[in-house]
Short mmCIF file of C-alpha atoms in Angstrom, two decimals:
data_model
loop_
_atom_site.label_atom_id
_atom_site.label_comp_id
_atom_site.label_asym_id
_atom_site.label_seq_id
_atom_site.Cartn_x
_atom_site.Cartn_y
_atom_site.Cartn_z
CA MET A 1 182.81 255.62 165.47
CA ARG A 2 181.87 257.62 162.37
CA LEU A 3 180.29 261.04 162.66
CA SER A 4 176.53 260.87 162.19
CA ARG A 5 173.54 263.06 162.84
CA HIS A 6 169.84 262.35 163.12
CA ILE A 7 167.74 265.50 163.30
CA ALA A 8 164.04 264.70 163.33
CA PRO A 9 161.73 267.40 161.94
CA PRO A 10 158.72 268.29 164.10
CA LEU A 11 155.58 266.41 163.18
CA ARG A 12 152.20 266.06 164.88
CA ILE A 13 150.13 262.98 163.93
CA PHE A 14 146.48 262.54 164.86
CA SER A 15 144.91 259.17 164.11
CA GLY A 16 141.47 257.70 164.63
CA PRO A 17 137.76 258.50 164.23
CA ASP A 18 138.11 261.80 166.10
CA SER A 19 141.33 262.93 164.39
CA LEU A 20 139.67 265.61 162.26
CA GLY A 21 138.55 267.32 165.45
CA ALA A 22 142.14 268.46 165.93
CA ILE A 23 142.35 270.41 162.65
CA ARG A 24 140.91 273.67 163.93
CA GLY A 25 143.31 273.73 166.86
CA GLU A 26 146.25 272.96 164.59
CA LEU A 27 145.27 275.81 162.27
CA ALA A 28 145.07 278.13 165.26
CA ARG A 29 148.54 276.95 166.29
CA VAL A 30 149.96 278.22 162.96
CA ASN A 31 147.80 281.39 163.10
CA SER A 32 145.70 280.42 160.10
CA THR A 33 142.27 281.93 159.50
CA ARG A 34 142.11 281.31 155.72
CA ALA A 35 143.00 277.68 155.07
CA VAL A 36 142.45 276.36 151.55
CA VAL A 37 141.70 272.68 150.95
CA LEU A 38 143.38 271.03 147.94
CA CYS A 39 141.98 267.75 146.61
CA GLY A 40 141.06 265.87 143.46
CA ALA A 41 137.76 266.13 141.65
CA SER A 42 136.51 262.72 142.79
CA LEU A 43 136.91 263.49 146.49
CA SER A 44 135.04 266.75 146.02
CA ARG A 45 132.32 265.21 143.83
CA ASP A 46 131.70 262.29 146.18
CA GLY A 47 131.50 264.53 149.24
CA LEU A 48 134.47 262.87 150.93
CA VAL A 49 136.15 266.20 151.51
CA ASP A 50 133.08 267.55 153.33
CA PRO A 51 134.05 266.17 156.78
CA VAL A 52 137.37 268.00 156.43
CA THR A 53 135.84 271.37 155.48
CA ALA A 54 133.29 270.93 158.26
CA ALA A 55 136.08 270.30 160.77
CA ILE A 56 137.93 273.40 159.58
CA GLY A 57 134.76 275.47 159.94
CA GLU A 58 135.04 279.23 159.67
CA ARG A 59 138.77 278.99 159.05
CA CYS A 60 138.14 277.46 155.58
CA ALA A 61 138.63 280.03 152.80
CA GLY A 62 137.74 277.65 149.97
CA VAL A 63 138.40 274.39 148.14
CA PHE A 64 140.56 273.80 145.05
CA SER A 65 139.55 270.46 143.52
CA GLY A 66 141.77 270.54 140.45
CA VAL A 67 144.46 268.12 141.64
CA VAL A 68 145.50 265.76 138.81
CA ALA A 69 147.34 262.44 138.98
CA HIS A 70 151.15 262.71 138.88
CA SER A 71 150.96 266.47 139.71
CA PRO A 72 151.48 267.90 136.19
CA LEU A 73 152.85 271.42 136.15
CA PRO A 74 149.71 273.12 134.71
CA ALA A 75 147.59 271.72 137.56
CA VAL A 76 150.19 272.86 140.11
CA GLU A 77 150.24 276.34 138.59
CA ALA A 78 146.43 276.45 138.73
CA ALA A 79 146.57 275.48 142.40
CA ALA A 80 149.10 278.22 143.11
CA GLU A 81 146.80 280.75 141.44
CA ALA A 82 143.87 279.51 143.54
CA LEU A 83 145.90 279.94 146.72
CA HIS A 84 146.66 283.49 145.63
CA GLN A 85 143.07 284.34 144.72
CA LEU A 86 141.70 282.89 147.97
CA GLN A 87 144.36 284.68 150.04
CA ALA A 88 145.37 281.41 151.66
CA ASP A 89 147.42 281.45 154.84
CA ALA A 90 147.61 277.63 155.11
CA VAL A 91 146.97 274.59 152.93
CA VAL A 92 145.11 271.41 153.86
CA ALA A 93 145.94 268.65 151.35
CA VAL A 94 143.33 265.89 151.23
CA GLY A 95 144.09 262.81 149.15
CA GLY A 96 147.00 260.70 147.97
CA GLY A 97 150.49 261.61 146.82
CA SER A 98 149.32 263.85 143.96
CA ALA A 99 147.27 266.07 146.27
CA ILE A 100 150.05 266.32 148.83
CA VAL A 101 152.76 267.06 146.24
CA THR A 102 150.53 269.56 144.43
CA ALA A 103 149.89 271.43 147.70
CA ARG A 104 153.61 271.67 148.48
CA ALA A 105 154.67 272.58 144.96
CA ALA A 106 151.90 275.17 144.58
CA SER A 107 153.01 276.76 147.84
CA ILE A 108 156.56 276.97 146.48
CA LEU A 109 155.48 278.57 143.20
CA LEU A 110 153.26 281.04 145.05
CA ALA A 111 156.02 282.08 147.45
CA GLU A 112 158.99 282.11 145.08
CA GLN A 113 157.14 283.74 142.17
CA GLY A 114 159.28 281.84 139.69
CA ASP A 115 159.08 279.21 136.99
CA ALA A 116 159.25 275.62 138.28
CA ARG A 117 161.92 274.77 135.72
CA ALA A 118 164.19 277.44 137.21
CA LEU A 119 163.44 276.44 140.81
CA CYS A 120 163.93 272.70 140.46
CA THR A 121 166.94 270.49 141.05
CA SER A 122 169.22 270.16 138.01
CA ARG A 123 172.66 268.94 136.96
CA ASP A 124 175.43 271.53 136.86
CA ALA A 125 178.27 271.68 134.32
CA SER A 126 180.24 269.06 136.26
CA GLY A 127 177.32 266.63 136.26
CA GLU A 128 176.50 267.10 139.95
CA MET A 129 172.89 267.45 141.07
CA ARG A 130 172.18 270.87 142.60
CA SER A 131 169.07 271.95 144.46
CA PRO A 132 168.56 275.73 144.72
CA LYS A 133 167.74 277.19 148.12
CA LEU A 134 164.15 278.41 148.15
CA LEU A 135 164.24 281.06 150.84
CA ALA A 136 160.78 282.68 150.75
CA PRO A 137 158.42 281.77 153.64
CA LYS A 138 155.92 279.04 152.73
CA LEU A 139 152.31 278.39 153.71
CA PRO A 140 151.91 275.90 156.57
CA GLN A 141 150.97 272.44 155.28
CA LEU A 142 148.41 270.16 156.92
CA VAL A 143 147.73 266.74 155.40
CA VAL A 144 144.76 264.39 155.49
CA PRO A 145 146.13 261.36 153.57
CA THR A 146 143.85 258.84 151.89
CA THR A 147 146.56 256.44 150.64
CA PRO A 148 149.68 255.02 152.35
CA THR A 149 152.14 257.33 150.62
CA THR A 150 155.50 258.52 151.95
CA ALA A 151 154.74 261.90 150.34
CA THR A 152 152.75 262.73 153.48
CA VAL A 153 155.85 263.62 155.50
CA LYS A 154 158.33 264.62 152.80
CA ALA A 155 159.87 267.98 151.88
CA GLY A 156 160.38 267.28 148.18
CA SER A 157 157.81 267.70 145.43
CA ALA A 158 158.24 265.93 142.10
CA VAL A 159 156.14 267.77 139.50
CA LEU A 160 155.55 266.34 136.04
CA ASP A 161 156.69 268.54 133.15
CA PRO A 162 154.25 267.65 130.35
CA VAL A 163 156.60 269.08 127.72
CA ASP A 164 159.27 266.39 128.00
CA GLY A 165 158.01 264.00 130.68
CA ARG A 166 160.70 264.99 133.21
CA ARG A 167 160.07 265.18 136.93
CA LEU A 168 160.84 268.66 138.24
CA ALA A 169 162.10 268.17 141.80
CA LEU A 170 161.28 271.10 144.08
CA PHE A 171 162.83 270.76 147.53
CA ASP A 172 162.04 272.97 150.51
CA PRO A 173 162.03 271.80 154.15
CA LYS A 174 159.58 274.59 154.94
CA THR A 175 156.89 272.69 153.05
CA ARG A 176 156.92 269.68 155.35
CA ALA A 177 153.58 268.87 156.92
CA GLN A 178 152.97 270.61 160.23
CA SER A 179 150.27 268.10 161.12
CA VAL A 180 148.86 264.84 159.71
CA PHE A 181 145.35 263.54 160.31
CA VAL A 182 144.73 259.85 159.63
CA HIS A 183 140.98 259.28 159.44
CA PRO A 184 139.57 255.76 158.99
CA GLN A 185 136.56 256.90 156.95
CA LEU A 186 138.77 258.46 154.30
CA LEU A 187 141.12 255.47 154.27
CA GLU A 188 138.25 253.06 153.72
CA ALA A 189 136.75 255.18 150.94
CA THR A 190 139.88 254.92 148.78
CA PRO A 191 139.69 252.28 146.01
CA ARG A 192 141.58 249.09 146.82
CA ASP A 193 143.86 249.27 143.78
CA LEU A 194 145.04 252.77 144.72
CA VAL A 195 145.84 251.62 148.25
CA VAL A 196 147.81 248.63 146.93
CA SER A 197 149.73 250.75 144.44
CA ALA A 198 150.63 253.34 147.08
CA GLY A 199 151.64 250.53 149.43
CA LEU A 200 153.92 249.04 146.78
CA ASN A 201 155.52 252.44 146.22
CA THR A 202 156.12 252.73 149.96
CA LEU A 203 157.54 249.20 149.98
CA ALA A 204 160.02 250.21 147.28
CA MET A 205 161.03 253.26 149.32
CA ALA A 206 161.58 251.11 152.43
CA ILE A 207 163.71 248.62 150.50
CA GLU A 208 165.79 251.36 148.90
CA GLY A 209 166.21 253.11 152.24
CA LEU A 210 167.51 249.93 153.86
CA MET A 211 169.88 249.34 150.92
CA SER A 212 171.26 252.86 151.27
CA ARG A 213 174.75 253.46 152.62
CA SER A 214 173.57 256.60 154.44
CA GLY A 215 171.35 255.07 157.09
CA ASP A 216 171.76 255.14 160.85
CA PRO A 217 170.32 252.99 163.66
CA PHE A 218 167.25 255.23 163.98
CA SER A 219 166.36 255.17 160.29
CA ASP A 220 167.11 251.44 160.09
CA ALA A 221 164.70 250.79 162.96
CA LEU A 222 161.92 252.79 161.31
CA LEU A 223 162.44 251.20 157.91
CA MET A 224 162.80 247.63 159.12
CA HIS A 225 159.54 247.80 161.04
CA ALA A 226 157.86 249.62 158.15
CA LEU A 227 158.97 246.79 155.85
CA ARG A 228 157.53 244.18 158.22
CA MET A 229 154.20 246.02 158.34
CA LEU A 230 154.10 246.41 154.57
CA VAL A 231 154.86 242.75 153.86
CA ARG A 232 152.19 241.79 156.39
CA GLY A 233 149.65 244.42 155.39
CA LEU A 234 149.78 244.40 151.58
CA PRO A 235 148.35 240.90 150.96
CA ARG A 236 145.30 241.63 153.10
CA VAL A 237 145.22 245.37 152.27
CA ASP A 238 145.29 246.41 155.93
CA ARG A 239 144.85 250.14 155.40
CA GLU A 240 145.78 251.21 158.91
CA ASP A 241 148.98 249.16 158.95
CA LEU A 242 149.93 250.41 155.49
CA MET A 243 149.30 254.03 156.46
CA MET A 244 151.41 253.83 159.62
CA ALA A 245 154.15 252.05 157.66
CA SER A 246 154.13 254.88 155.12
CA LEU A 247 154.64 257.49 157.85
CA MET A 248 157.54 255.52 159.33
CA CYS A 249 159.03 254.92 155.89
CA GLY A 250 158.68 258.55 154.90
CA HIS A 251 160.49 259.65 158.04
CA GLY A 252 163.15 256.94 157.81
CA THR A 253 164.05 257.64 154.18
CA ASP A 254 164.66 261.30 155.00
CA PHE A 255 167.99 260.08 156.37
CA THR A 256 168.82 257.58 153.65
CA GLY A 257 167.44 258.88 150.38
CA ALA A 258 166.35 256.33 147.82
CA GLY A 259 167.90 254.62 144.82
CA ILE A 260 167.13 254.02 141.18
CA ALA A 261 163.82 252.15 141.56
CA ILE A 262 161.96 255.36 142.42
CA PRO A 263 163.14 257.44 139.42
CA LEU A 264 162.59 254.48 137.10
CA GLY A 265 159.06 254.19 138.46
CA HIS A 266 158.49 257.94 138.03
CA ALA A 267 159.61 257.84 134.40
CA ILE A 268 157.51 254.78 133.55
CA SER A 269 154.37 256.07 135.27
CA ALA A 270 154.59 259.49 133.63
CA ARG A 271 155.13 258.12 130.11
CA PHE A 272 152.67 255.22 130.24
CA HIS A 273 150.11 256.55 132.75
CA VAL A 274 150.42 253.74 135.27
CA ASP A 275 150.67 253.98 139.04
CA ASN A 276 154.19 254.39 140.44
CA GLY A 277 153.77 251.43 142.76
CA LEU A 278 153.07 248.98 139.96
CA ALA A 279 156.17 250.09 138.08
CA ASN A 280 158.23 249.89 141.28
CA ALA A 281 157.07 246.33 141.92
CA VAL A 282 158.26 245.22 138.47
CA VAL A 283 161.70 246.85 138.57
CA MET A 284 162.50 246.21 142.26
CA PRO A 285 164.01 242.68 141.95
CA HIS A 286 166.27 243.86 139.14
CA VAL A 287 167.32 246.95 141.08
CA LEU A 288 168.20 244.74 144.05
CA ARG A 289 170.40 242.58 141.84
CA PHE A 290 172.04 245.69 140.33
CA ASN A 291 172.91 247.03 143.81
CA ALA A 292 173.65 243.79 145.65
CA GLU A 293 177.46 243.84 145.60
CA ALA A 294 177.58 247.50 146.64
CA ALA A 295 175.26 247.09 149.64
CA PRO A 296 175.87 243.87 151.61
CA SER A 297 174.81 245.51 154.88
CA GLY A 298 171.57 246.57 153.19
CA LEU A 299 170.85 242.98 152.19
CA HIS A 300 171.53 241.98 155.79
CA ASN A 301 168.97 244.53 157.02
CA LEU A 302 166.40 243.36 154.50
CA ALA A 303 166.93 239.70 155.37
CA THR A 304 166.64 240.46 159.09
CA ALA A 305 163.41 242.40 158.61
CA LEU A 306 162.03 239.61 156.42
CA ASP A 307 163.05 237.00 159.03
CA ILE A 308 165.27 234.97 156.69
CA HIS A 309 168.75 233.74 157.51
CA ASP A 310 170.30 233.74 154.05
CA PHE A 311 171.58 237.23 153.22
CA SER A 312 172.00 236.62 149.48
CA VAL A 313 170.17 238.84 147.03
CA GLU A 314 168.27 235.92 145.52
CA SER A 315 166.98 234.87 148.93
CA VAL A 316 165.78 238.42 149.59
CA VAL A 317 164.13 238.58 146.16
CA ASP A 318 162.44 235.22 146.81
CA ALA A 319 161.15 236.43 150.19
CA LEU A 320 159.65 239.54 148.58
CA ASP A 321 158.16 237.64 145.64
CA PRO A 322 154.76 236.88 147.25
CA VAL A 323 154.20 240.63 147.68
CA LEU A 324 155.82 242.01 144.52
CA ASN A 325 154.32 239.31 142.30
CA ALA A 326 150.99 238.83 144.02
CA PRO A 327 148.11 237.63 141.80
CA GLY A 328 146.82 240.42 139.60
CA LEU A 329 150.03 242.44 139.65
CA PRO A 330 152.10 242.92 136.49
CA GLN A 331 155.18 240.70 136.21
CA ARG A 332 157.11 242.52 133.45
CA LEU A 333 157.26 246.07 132.12
CA ARG A 334 155.61 244.87 128.92
CA ASP A 335 152.59 243.92 131.05
CA LEU A 336 152.25 247.64 131.86
CA GLY A 337 152.23 248.57 128.18
CA VAL A 338 155.85 249.73 128.21
CA THR A 339 157.37 249.38 124.74
CA ARG A 340 160.90 248.16 124.21
CA GLU A 341 161.58 251.17 121.97
CA SER A 342 160.86 253.52 124.89
CA LEU A 343 163.48 252.05 127.23
CA PRO A 344 166.42 254.30 126.18
CA GLN A 345 164.33 257.43 126.74
CA LEU A 346 163.10 256.14 130.09
CA ALA A 347 166.70 255.49 131.11
CA SER A 348 167.76 258.97 130.03
CA VAL A 349 164.93 260.70 131.91
CA SER A 350 165.61 258.62 135.04
CA PHE A 351 169.33 259.43 134.99
CA GLY A 352 168.46 263.10 135.56
CA ASP A 353 166.50 262.34 138.73
CA TRP A 354 167.82 263.52 142.11
CA PHE A 355 167.44 260.08 143.71
CA VAL A 356 170.02 258.52 141.36
CA ARG A 357 172.86 260.18 143.24
CA ASP A 358 171.97 258.26 146.44
CA ASN A 359 171.92 254.83 144.81
CA PRO A 360 174.30 252.51 146.72
CA ARG A 361 176.05 251.55 143.49
CA LYS A 362 177.25 254.60 141.62
CA VAL A 363 175.35 255.00 138.36
CA ARG A 364 177.83 256.20 135.75
CA ASP A 365 175.47 256.78 132.84
CA ALA A 366 172.00 256.12 131.47
CA GLU A 367 173.22 252.92 129.82
CA GLU A 368 173.43 251.23 133.22
CA LEU A 369 169.81 252.14 133.90
CA LEU A 370 168.89 250.85 130.45
CA GLY A 371 170.32 247.47 131.45
CA VAL A 372 168.01 247.34 134.49
CA LEU A 373 165.01 248.28 132.36
CA GLU A 374 165.83 245.65 129.75
CA ALA A 375 166.08 243.00 132.46
CA ALA A 376 162.64 244.04 133.75
CA TRP A 377 161.05 244.25 130.29
#
């Protein structure tokens, strides 16, 4: 028996029409009297954040509605300044992945008082990825998700550097959500295409987690059931199923990491302003083929979850095809507006991503990623 460990971080999930009623008690539990709500402009403008601020009541110190898609660094810095000005002692992120990541990253910048480029994960002289320890105490995080994103329960925050298009990975376990509130009104108010894209991103995470060589029986169980719920829920856009699958997937992939589909999706979405999930759906079959020989047990897990008895990569790809290539979804990278000339740069940017180190097949250089991108183009 090999040595393994499965240490589950504490997490409190409240789901249903009355879930927001628990926010005030959860803020009291973390001794917060000046919680600041972070959200995007549309949620604020349309009044969808109002039920959250009403539930927080007198413990609400203000609202920052400057969250921007893909969490670009200037927006994160503005959020950190707002937290400072409002004397925040907790953060309530309302929205999708960008709001949740912005809240975590802003809390890191506020606490560490440093530049994100100096605080992020980077490659050392030997080529190894290193993540600095961020030791300052962080504001408690509460999350009211509106899309089925794994970001809800994660500790990492990928911030977009607008200078060169890189993702700056800020990792701090102290920024994990203390509490999550899944409210049906907010789920239903989210546009269908955003829910589908977030669900596809979560699907990619579940697949990569099951293909990982770092899983254990607990993470496999979470990810296999998450995959079943995603494959069932995406075609009919079952928001509740997709949300619960995202929470399971987010927890499960804490123990497995991801692979190259996620950094490829990050690079494509940042450069061409498309949703991560759409990019993930296009590259996923080609990533599976790239990793197949290195992860036979992963293919077995995928096939079992998909209820097929042929464990070959092509059978798994065929089983996923109705979801990844559903009507209306892009089939090739060129359908997303990705130019062939951009592929080398996308490969180079992706190679510097933290997730690449956990890919089941060791990625030796950016040229290997370029091959995957060319196959998907």
